[in-house]
CSV table of C-alpha atoms in Angstrom, one decimal:
chain,number,residue,atom,x,y,z
G,1,UNK,CA,96.6,-65.9,-8.3
G,2,UNK,CA,94.9,-65.6,-11.5
G,3,UNK,CA,96.0,-62.7,-13.9
G,4,UNK,CA,93.4,-62.0,-15.3
G,5,UNK,CA,92.3,-58.7,-15.3
G,6,UNK,CA,88.2,-57.8,-13.9
G,7,UNK,CA,86.6,-56.1,-17.0
G,8,UNK,CA,85.8,-52.5,-16.1
G,9,UNK,CA,82.4,-51.4,-15.7
G,10,UNK,CA,81.3,-49.2,-17.3
G,11,UNK,CA,82.0,-45.4,-16.3
G,12,UNK,CA,78.6,-43.5,-14.9
G,13,UNK,CA,77.4,-40.2,-16.6
G,14,UNK,CA,78.4,-37.6,-14.4
G,15,UNK,CA,75.9,-35.3,-16.2
G,16,UNK,CA,73.0,-37.5,-15.3
G,17,UNK,CA,70.4,-36.2,-12.7
G,18,UNK,CA,70.2,-37.9,-9.7
G,19,UNK,CA,66.6,-40.1,-9.3
G,20,UNK,CA,63.8,-39.1,-6.6
G,21,UNK,CA,61.6,-41.6,-5.6
G,22,UNK,CA,57.8,-40.2,-5.5
G,23,UNK,CA,56.5,-41.0,-2.2
G,24,UNK,CA,53.3,-39.3,-2.6
G,25,UNK,CA,52.4,-41.0,-5.8
G,26,UNK,CA,49.4,-42.1,-7.0
G,27,UNK,CA,48.7,-46.6,-6.0
G,28,UNK,CA,48.9,-46.9,-10.0
G,29,UNK,CA,52.5,-45.2,-10.4
G,30,UNK,CA,53.2,-46.7,-7.3
G,31,UNK,CA,52.8,-50.8,-8.3
G,32,UNK,CA,54.8,-50.1,-11.5
G,33,UNK,CA,57.2,-48.7,-10.3
G,34,UNK,CA,57.1,-45.8,-11.9
G,35,UNK,CA,57.6,-42.0,-11.1
G,36,UNK,CA,54.4,-40.2,-10.6
G,37,UNK,CA,54.1,-36.8,-10.9
G,38,UNK,CA,51.4,-36.2,-8.1
G,39,UNK,CA,49.7,-34.6,-10.7
G,40,UNK,CA,45.9,-33.8,-9.3
G,41,UNK,CA,42.9,-35.6,-9.8
G,42,UNK,CA,44.9,-37.7,-12.2
G,43,UNK,CA,48.4,-37.6,-12.5
G,44,UNK,CA,49.9,-37.4,-16.0
G,45,UNK,CA,50.7,-42.1,-16.4
G,46,UNK,CA,46.6,-42.8,-15.5
G,47,UNK,CA,45.5,-39.5,-18.0
G,48,UNK,CA,48.2,-41.2,-20.5
G,49,UNK,CA,46.8,-44.9,-19.8
G,50,UNK,CA,43.4,-43.8,-19.1
G,51,UNK,CA,43.5,-45.9,-16.3
G,52,UNK,CA,41.8,-44.2,-12.4
G,53,UNK,CA,44.4,-42.9,-10.1
G,54,UNK,CA,44.0,-43.5,-6.9
G,55,UNK,CA,45.8,-41.8,-4.0
G,56,UNK,CA,46.4,-43.5,-0.9
G,57,UNK,CA,45.3,-42.3,1.9
G,58,UNK,CA,46.1,-39.2,3.7
G,59,UNK,CA,46.9,-39.5,7.3
G,60,UNK,CA,44.8,-35.8,8.0
G,61,UNK,CA,42.4,-37.0,6.3
G,62,UNK,CA,42.1,-39.6,9.9
G,63,UNK,CA,39.3,-38.3,12.6
G,64,UNK,CA,42.0,-36.0,15.9
G,65,UNK,CA,42.1,-38.7,18.0
G,66,UNK,CA,40.8,-36.4,21.2
G,67,UNK,CA,42.8,-39.5,23.6
G,68,UNK,CA,46.2,-37.7,22.2
G,69,UNK,CA,48.3,-35.5,24.3
G,70,UNK,CA,47.8,-31.9,23.1
G,71,UNK,CA,45.9,-32.6,20.5
G,72,UNK,CA,42.4,-30.6,21.9
G,73,UNK,CA,44.9,-27.3,22.7
G,74,UNK,CA,46.5,-27.8,19.0
G,75,UNK,CA,43.9,-27.7,17.2
G,76,UNK,CA,42.8,-25.2,14.8
G,77,UNK,CA,39.6,-23.4,13.4
G,78,UNK,CA,41.3,-23.9,9.6
G,79,UNK,CA,42.4,-27.5,10.7
G,80,UNK,CA,38.9,-28.9,10.8
G,81,UNK,CA,37.4,-27.5,7.8
G,82,UNK,CA,40.1,-29.3,5.8
G,83,UNK,CA,39.2,-32.6,7.9
G,84,UNK,CA,35.6,-31.9,6.7
G,85,UNK,CA,36.8,-33.4,2.5
G,86,UNK,CA,37.9,-37.2,3.0
G,87,UNK,CA,40.0,-38.1,0.8
G,88,UNK,CA,38.3,-40.2,-2.4
G,89,UNK,CA,35.2,-40.1,-0.4
G,90,UNK,CA,36.4,-42.4,2.4
G,91,UNK,CA,34.8,-42.5,6.2
G,92,UNK,CA,37.7,-41.1,9.1
G,93,UNK,CA,39.8,-44.0,10.5
G,94,UNK,CA,38.3,-43.9,13.9
G,95,UNK,CA,40.0,-45.0,17.3
G,96,UNK,CA,38.4,-47.9,19.2
G,97,UNK,CA,37.5,-45.9,22.2
G,98,UNK,CA,35.0,-43.5,18.9
G,99,UNK,CA,34.2,-47.0,17.8
G,100,UNK,CA,32.5,-47.9,20.8
G,101,UNK,CA,30.4,-44.7,21.3
G,102,UNK,CA,29.4,-44.6,17.7
G,103,UNK,CA,28.0,-48.0,18.1
G,104,UNK,CA,26.2,-46.6,20.9
G,105,UNK,CA,25.2,-43.7,19.3
G,106,UNK,CA,24.0,-46.0,17.2
G,107,UNK,CA,22.1,-48.3,19.1
G,108,UNK,CA,21.6,-45.8,21.7
G,109,UNK,CA,21.7,-42.5,22.1
G,110,UNK,CA,20.3,-41.9,18.1
G,111,UNK,CA,16.9,-43.8,19.1
G,112,UNK,CA,16.3,-41.2,22.7
G,113,UNK,CA,16.4,-38.6,20.1
G,114,UNK,CA,12.2,-39.3,19.9
G,115,UNK,CA,11.5,-38.1,17.1
G,116,UNK,CA,12.9,-39.2,12.9
G,117,UNK,CA,15.3,-41.6,15.1
G,118,UNK,CA,16.2,-43.5,11.3
G,119,UNK,CA,17.5,-40.0,10.6
G,120,UNK,CA,19.8,-39.6,13.0
G,121,UNK,CA,20.6,-43.8,13.4
G,122,UNK,CA,22.0,-43.9,10.0
G,123,UNK,CA,21.5,-40.2,7.5
G,124,UNK,CA,23.5,-38.0,9.9
G,125,UNK,CA,26.1,-40.7,10.8
G,126,UNK,CA,26.6,-40.9,7.1
G,127,UNK,CA,26.6,-37.0,6.8
G,128,UNK,CA,28.9,-36.8,9.3
G,129,UNK,CA,31.6,-39.3,8.2
G,130,UNK,CA,32.1,-36.4,5.3
G,131,UNK,CA,31.8,-33.3,8.1
G,132,UNK,CA,34.4,-33.8,11.1
G,133,UNK,CA,33.2,-31.6,12.8
G,134,UNK,CA,29.4,-33.0,13.4
G,135,UNK,CA,30.7,-36.5,13.8
G,136,UNK,CA,32.6,-35.2,17.0
G,137,UNK,CA,29.5,-33.5,17.8
G,138,UNK,CA,27.9,-37.1,17.8
G,139,UNK,CA,30.7,-38.4,19.7
G,140,UNK,CA,30.3,-35.8,22.5
G,141,UNK,CA,26.4,-36.9,22.9
G,142,UNK,CA,27.2,-40.1,23.1
G,143,UNK,CA,29.6,-39.9,25.6
G,144,UNK,CA,27.3,-37.4,28.0
G,145,UNK,CA,24.7,-40.2,27.4
G,146,UNK,CA,26.3,-43.1,28.4
G,147,UNK,CA,27.9,-42.2,31.0
G,148,UNK,CA,24.5,-41.1,32.9
G,149,UNK,CA,24.1,-44.8,32.3
G,150,UNK,CA,27.5,-46.0,33.2
G,151,UNK,CA,28.6,-44.0,36.3
G,152,UNK,CA,31.6,-46.2,36.7
G,153,UNK,CA,32.6,-44.6,33.7
G,154,UNK,CA,31.3,-41.6,34.2
G,155,UNK,CA,35.2,-39.5,34.6
G,156,UNK,CA,36.2,-41.2,31.6
G,157,UNK,CA,33.6,-40.6,29.2
G,158,UNK,CA,33.5,-36.7,30.0
G,159,UNK,CA,36.9,-36.4,29.1
G,160,UNK,CA,36.5,-37.9,25.8
G,161,UNK,CA,32.9,-35.9,25.7
G,162,UNK,CA,34.8,-32.6,26.2
G,163,UNK,CA,38.0,-32.8,23.9
G,164,UNK,CA,34.7,-34.4,21.3
G,165,UNK,CA,32.9,-31.2,21.4
G,166,UNK,CA,36.2,-29.1,22.2
G,167,UNK,CA,37.4,-30.1,18.1
G,168,UNK,CA,34.0,-30.0,17.3
G,169,UNK,CA,32.9,-26.2,18.5
G,170,UNK,CA,36.1,-24.9,16.7
G,171,UNK,CA,35.1,-26.0,12.8
G,172,UNK,CA,31.5,-25.0,14.3
G,173,UNK,CA,32.5,-21.5,14.6
G,174,UNK,CA,34.5,-21.2,11.9
G,175,UNK,CA,31.1,-21.8,9.4
G,176,UNK,CA,29.6,-19.9,11.2
G,177,UNK,CA,31.7,-16.9,10.7
G,178,UNK,CA,32.3,-17.8,7.2
G,179,UNK,CA,28.7,-19.7,6.4
G,180,UNK,CA,28.1,-21.7,3.2
G,181,UNK,CA,25.2,-23.0,1.8
G,182,UNK,CA,27.3,-26.4,0.9
G,183,UNK,CA,27.4,-26.7,5.2
G,184,UNK,CA,23.7,-25.4,6.3
G,185,UNK,CA,23.1,-28.8,7.4
G,186,UNK,CA,25.1,-30.4,9.2
G,187,UNK,CA,26.1,-26.5,10.5
G,188,UNK,CA,22.3,-27.0,12.1
G,189,UNK,CA,22.3,-30.3,13.4
G,190,UNK,CA,25.5,-29.9,15.1
G,191,UNK,CA,23.5,-26.5,17.1
G,192,UNK,CA,20.8,-29.4,17.9
G,193,UNK,CA,23.3,-31.5,19.1
G,194,UNK,CA,25.3,-28.3,20.5
G,195,UNK,CA,22.6,-28.0,22.9
G,196,UNK,CA,21.4,-31.4,23.9
G,197,UNK,CA,24.9,-31.5,25.1
G,198,UNK,CA,24.7,-28.6,27.2
G,199,UNK,CA,21.8,-29.4,28.9
G,200,UNK,CA,23.3,-33.2,28.9
G,201,UNK,CA,26.1,-32.4,30.7
G,202,UNK,CA,24.0,-31.4,33.6
G,203,UNK,CA,23.4,-34.5,34.2
G,204,UNK,CA,26.4,-35.2,35.4
G,205,UNK,CA,27.8,-32.1,37.2
G,206,UNK,CA,25.2,-30.5,39.1
G,207,UNK,CA,24.5,-26.4,37.6
G,208,UNK,CA,25.7,-24.2,40.3
G,209,UNK,CA,23.7,-21.7,38.6
G,210,UNK,CA,21.2,-22.9,36.2
G,211,UNK,CA,19.2,-19.6,35.2
G,212,UNK,CA,22.9,-18.8,34.0
G,213,UNK,CA,23.2,-21.6,31.9
G,214,UNK,CA,19.1,-22.1,30.8
G,215,UNK,CA,20.5,-18.7,29.9
G,216,UNK,CA,23.8,-20.0,28.0
G,217,UNK,CA,21.5,-22.6,26.5
G,218,UNK,CA,18.7,-20.2,25.5
G,219,UNK,CA,21.6,-18.3,23.6
G,220,UNK,CA,22.7,-21.0,21.5
G,221,UNK,CA,19.1,-22.2,20.9
G,222,UNK,CA,18.6,-19.0,19.5
G,223,UNK,CA,21.3,-18.1,17.0
G,224,UNK,CA,20.1,-21.4,15.6
G,225,UNK,CA,17.2,-19.3,14.8
G,226,UNK,CA,18.8,-17.5,12.2
G,227,UNK,CA,20.4,-20.3,10.4
G,228,UNK,CA,17.2,-21.5,9.6
G,229,UNK,CA,15.4,-18.2,8.2
G,230,UNK,CA,18.7,-17.5,6.0
G,231,UNK,CA,18.8,-21.7,4.5
G,232,UNK,CA,14.6,-22.9,4.7
G,233,UNK,CA,14.4,-23.5,1.4
G,234,UNK,CA,17.2,-25.7,1.8
G,235,UNK,CA,17.3,-27.3,5.2
G,236,UNK,CA,13.2,-28.4,3.9
G,237,UNK,CA,14.6,-29.8,0.7
G,238,UNK,CA,17.1,-32.0,2.2
G,239,UNK,CA,17.3,-35.4,3.9
G,240,UNK,CA,17.0,-34.4,7.5
G,241,UNK,CA,13.3,-32.5,6.0
G,242,UNK,CA,11.7,-34.4,8.8
G,243,UNK,CA,13.1,-32.9,11.9
G,244,UNK,CA,12.5,-29.3,10.4
G,245,UNK,CA,8.3,-30.4,10.4
G,246,UNK,CA,8.5,-31.8,13.9
G,247,UNK,CA,10.0,-28.4,15.8
G,248,UNK,CA,7.3,-25.8,13.3
G,249,UNK,CA,4.3,-28.4,13.7
G,250,UNK,CA,1.2,-27.0,15.7
G,251,UNK,CA,1.8,-23.2,16.1
G,252,UNK,CA,-1.6,-23.0,18.2
G,253,UNK,CA,-2.8,-20.2,19.9
G,254,UNK,CA,-4.3,-22.2,23.3
G,255,UNK,CA,-5.3,-20.4,26.5
G,256,UNK,CA,-4.0,-21.6,29.7
G,257,UNK,CA,-5.8,-21.3,33.0
G,258,UNK,CA,-2.5,-20.7,35.0
G,259,UNK,CA,-0.3,-18.7,32.5
G,260,UNK,CA,-2.9,-16.6,32.3
G,261,UNK,CA,-3.1,-15.9,35.6
G,262,UNK,CA,0.7,-15.0,35.1
G,263,UNK,CA,-0.1,-13.0,32.3
G,264,UNK,CA,-2.7,-10.8,34.8
G,265,UNK,CA,0.0,-10.3,37.7
G,266,UNK,CA,2.4,-8.8,34.7
G,267,UNK,CA,-0.2,-6.2,33.9
G,268,UNK,CA,-1.5,-5.4,37.6
G,269,UNK,CA,3.1,-4.9,38.3
G,270,UNK,CA,3.6,-1.3,38.5
G,271,UNK,CA,7.4,-1.1,38.2
G,272,UNK,CA,7.8,-2.0,34.1
G,273,UNK,CA,8.2,-0.2,31.8
G,274,UNK,CA,5.4,0.0,29.4
G,275,UNK,CA,8.2,-1.6,26.0
G,276,UNK,CA,9.4,-4.2,29.3
G,277,UNK,CA,5.5,-4.7,30.0
G,278,UNK,CA,5.1,-5.5,26.5
G,279,UNK,CA,7.7,-7.7,25.8
G,280,UNK,CA,6.6,-10.0,29.5
G,281,UNK,CA,3.1,-10.3,27.2
G,282,UNK,CA,4.7,-11.2,23.9
G,283,UNK,CA,6.9,-13.8,26.2
G,284,UNK,CA,3.9,-15.1,28.0
G,285,UNK,CA,1.8,-14.9,24.8
G,286,UNK,CA,4.1,-17.4,23.1
G,287,UNK,CA,4.3,-19.7,26.7
G,288,UNK,CA,0.2,-19.8,26.2
G,289,UNK,CA,1.2,-21.7,22.4
G,290,UNK,CA,3.2,-24.3,24.1
G,291,UNK,CA,1.6,-24.8,27.0
G,292,UNK,CA,-1.6,-25.6,25.5
G,293,UNK,CA,0.3,-28.3,23.0
G,294,UNK,CA,2.5,-29.9,25.5
G,295,UNK,CA,0.4,-30.4,28.9
G,296,UNK,CA,-3.6,-29.8,27.0
G,297,UNK,CA,-3.5,-31.3,23.2
G,298,UNK,CA,-3.8,-34.4,22.1
G,299,UNK,CA,-0.9,-34.1,20.2
G,300,UNK,CA,2.1,-36.5,20.4
G,301,UNK,CA,4.9,-36.4,22.9
G,302,UNK,CA,7.6,-36.1,20.3
G,303,UNK,CA,6.2,-33.5,18.6
G,304,UNK,CA,5.4,-31.8,22.2
G,305,UNK,CA,9.2,-32.3,23.0
G,306,UNK,CA,10.3,-30.2,20.1
G,307,UNK,CA,7.8,-27.7,21.2
G,308,UNK,CA,10.2,-27.1,24.3
G,309,UNK,CA,13.2,-25.5,22.5
G,310,UNK,CA,11.0,-23.9,20.1
G,311,UNK,CA,9.6,-21.3,22.9
G,312,UNK,CA,13.8,-20.1,23.4
G,313,UNK,CA,13.4,-19.5,19.7
G,314,UNK,CA,9.8,-17.8,19.1
G,315,UNK,CA,10.2,-15.2,22.6
G,316,UNK,CA,11.3,-11.6,21.5
G,317,UNK,CA,15.3,-10.8,22.5
G,318,UNK,CA,14.7,-8.7,25.0
G,319,UNK,CA,12.9,-10.6,27.1
G,320,UNK,CA,16.8,-12.2,26.6
G,321,UNK,CA,18.8,-8.8,28.2
G,322,UNK,CA,15.9,-8.9,30.6
G,323,UNK,CA,16.8,-12.7,32.0
G,324,UNK,CA,20.4,-12.0,31.9
G,325,UNK,CA,19.9,-9.2,34.3
G,326,UNK,CA,17.7,-11.5,36.6
G,327,UNK,CA,15.3,-9.1,36.4
G,328,UNK,CA,12.3,-10.4,38.7
G,329,UNK,CA,9.4,-11.1,36.2
G,330,UNK,CA,11.5,-12.7,34.1
G,331,UNK,CA,12.7,-14.7,36.5
G,332,UNK,CA,9.4,-15.8,37.1
G,333,UNK,CA,8.4,-16.7,33.6
G,334,UNK,CA,11.3,-18.9,33.3
G,335,UNK,CA,10.0,-21.0,36.3
G,336,UNK,CA,6.7,-21.1,34.6
G,337,UNK,CA,8.4,-22.4,30.8
G,338,UNK,CA,11.0,-25.3,33.8
G,339,UNK,CA,7.4,-26.3,34.0
G,340,UNK,CA,7.6,-28.0,30.5
G,341,UNK,CA,11.2,-29.6,31.5
G,342,UNK,CA,8.9,-31.5,33.6
G,343,UNK,CA,6.2,-32.8,31.3
G,344,UNK,CA,8.8,-34.1,29.1
G,345,UNK,CA,11.9,-35.6,31.1
G,346,UNK,CA,10.8,-38.7,30.7
G,347,UNK,CA,11.1,-38.3,26.8
G,348,UNK,CA,13.9,-35.9,26.7
G,349,UNK,CA,16.9,-37.2,29.0
G,350,UNK,CA,19.0,-34.0,28.8
G,351,UNK,CA,16.2,-32.3,30.2
G,352,UNK,CA,15.6,-34.4,33.2
G,353,UNK,CA,16.4,-32.1,36.9
G,354,UNK,CA,16.8,-29.2,35.1
G,355,UNK,CA,12.9,-27.8,36.6
G,356,UNK,CA,13.8,-28.4,39.4
G,357,UNK,CA,17.5,-27.0,38.6
G,358,UNK,CA,15.5,-23.8,37.9
G,359,UNK,CA,12.5,-23.3,39.9
G,360,UNK,CA,15.6,-23.2,42.7
G,361,UNK,CA,18.0,-21.0,41.4
G,362,UNK,CA,15.0,-18.4,40.3
G,363,UNK,CA,14.3,-18.9,44.4
G,364,UNK,CA,17.5,-18.1,45.7
G,365,UNK,CA,17.2,-14.9,43.7
G,366,UNK,CA,13.9,-13.5,43.8
G,367,UNK,CA,13.2,-10.7,45.6
G,368,UNK,CA,10.6,-12.0,48.3
G,369,UNK,CA,8.0,-9.9,46.9
G,370,UNK,CA,7.4,-11.6,44.0
G,371,UNK,CA,7.2,-15.7,46.2
G,372,UNK,CA,3.7,-16.0,45.6
G,373,UNK,CA,4.3,-15.5,41.1
G,374,UNK,CA,5.1,-19.0,42.0
G,375,UNK,CA,3.0,-20.7,43.7
G,376,UNK,CA,2.1,-22.4,40.4
G,377,UNK,CA,5.2,-23.6,38.9
G,378,UNK,CA,6.4,-24.5,42.7
G,379,UNK,CA,3.1,-26.8,42.7
G,380,UNK,CA,3.8,-28.6,39.2
G,381,UNK,CA,7.4,-29.0,40.2
G,382,UNK,CA,7.6,-29.4,44.0
G,383,UNK,CA,10.7,-30.6,45.5
G,384,UNK,CA,11.5,-33.0,42.2
């Protein structure tokens, strides 16, 4: 056994402060193994060395997975808004199922949008990477569209769509309540996606009250009108301007015999008040315009499909109230409007069957005395 005494280790300074590792520091400090003061956007070390300060991807930046248990219920508007600001401008992380839906959107759904499909394929998808509620809206509509083509995956796709649209709506409502000019474009686009989703979902689950559901859809379309009016110049100067010009083009009054006949029936109806009669006249006049462009004009079908939704925005709000009350004349007018769905269902997959559903729903609620008012829409729509 050796008698040598091991050298004493230096005594640690008891007053030395403990060293805490920086777990959220920038990548440059981590690489250099130095403590980062986590000052954003540039920490003190990177500022002193005049180098780029890059931060690790935040888990909050990942796109919430609609497949995670409890994800839909726990999502809040506040967290949605936070997710709209991806760190370092990077796109959100997507689950494999989400990437499949995004691929389907790009290849199929975007091209089915009929007008300016390149915007839906490229520009709007890129915008959605910076506004995640819009990305959820895109994935929700893609899931519905895919389910109409692949019925074997229907229930799974409906579940995915419901989760995505729920997350999207949470942020959408928050932004509508606190509007800012910077988000007017994605909010406008999201309103359009909600409209398509509302009608498209019925392709998978037949509505039990078509008039009630079409009224809800009309309220949604009408609600976008204020967004357009308040931000018209900003929208017109944006990349999506071609979408606006399509929807507003060709509003030239054209007399259509069948719709004129409806107007004469309203004129002879003795049970209407003066204000009700005027409301119906206004709605019918706008319907004349749309029918003239969709059925009789030589304009392209792409513009015509946009005109269908434009009628909803143009009719007076009093008509919406009369329809909500299921007033007979209001029901007849919506049956005439249903003919437009029939004319455009080969262009817009989300319009399919709505003509039949609306007509059947109107028939079930309309008093017998008004049945003859439905002769023309019945002849046009038939039994589907």
